[in-house]
Amino acid sequence: MDAIEQEFVPVLVYNNKPNDERGHDVELLELYHEPAWNNPVVRFFAPDGREIVARADGVYAADALAERMQAALLAAKRPVPGYLTLAREELAGEPLERAVFAMSCFWRGEGVLGSLAGVRSTRAGWLDGHEVVEVEYAPERIPFADLLELARTEGCAQRVWVEPGKRLDAARVTLGADARELEAAPRPAQADDHEYYLRASPYALLPLTPLQRVRVNARLGSSGEAVDWLSPSQRVLLERVQKKSDGLRDLQPPLDVSELWRYRAELEKRLGD
């Protein structure tokens, strides 16, 4: 919704209403050659009326809409905001795989691995006496070989556990005996150790999606500018939270995306008190 409002000028044209003093829907349908009855259609035009991306109907799902919005911005040679990039990735529904990496500190491990494009989630834990980070990643975006090499370069692959198959074979070529078969899930770390950098900041009170949480935590871990991953309305909320954080410490954002709207309403109510 933020991207629709901030990056475009949204216009709704009804396909089943006659012209009246409030609008000229029929004329617009004729101008753009739209049938009177059809599935939902989302079209993108430049200010001069030129169509930016090809017409498509039946655009019901959020992932399809986000994909077309990104394509329209690129076709118009405009930057795609970071929060829309994350939304597009999070909604893609790509198959995910797991790998567990051992390092000297899982706080830093979540910060390093969570910054990688294609990594969808990180979870601090313990496995075989090691501090580890369990990673879910999309191999179509970041192949396992690349993920392993980047983790090694940053000192976050002292040992790795993966499920049996070609990933494990590849890991053994690189790490030898330090590549192990993943037979059981790591024991979760204490809640305060998961997403450590995020939890210690005002960002922790924002209604963030799971992938936003991963990226914001990683950016804060590297002392970077995490606000780049926020939508415009989230940035406004952050400013308000920073002014009143002491009175909000009992709030806990839900991890369930479907509950974020409810939490956001409660947060805004508290900020207004």
Short mmCIF file of C-alpha atoms in Angstrom, two decimals, residues 42 169 218 238:
data_model
loop_
_atom_site.label_atom_id
_atom_site.label_comp_id
_atom_site.label_asym_id
_atom_site.label_seq_id
_atom_site.Cartn_x
_atom_site.Cartn_y
_atom_site.Cartn_z
CA VAL A 42 -3.81 -3.21 -13.16
CA ASP A 169 28.66 -33.30 -0.87
CA ALA A 218 21.66 -7.26 9.90
CA LEU A 238 9.87 5.08 13.89
#
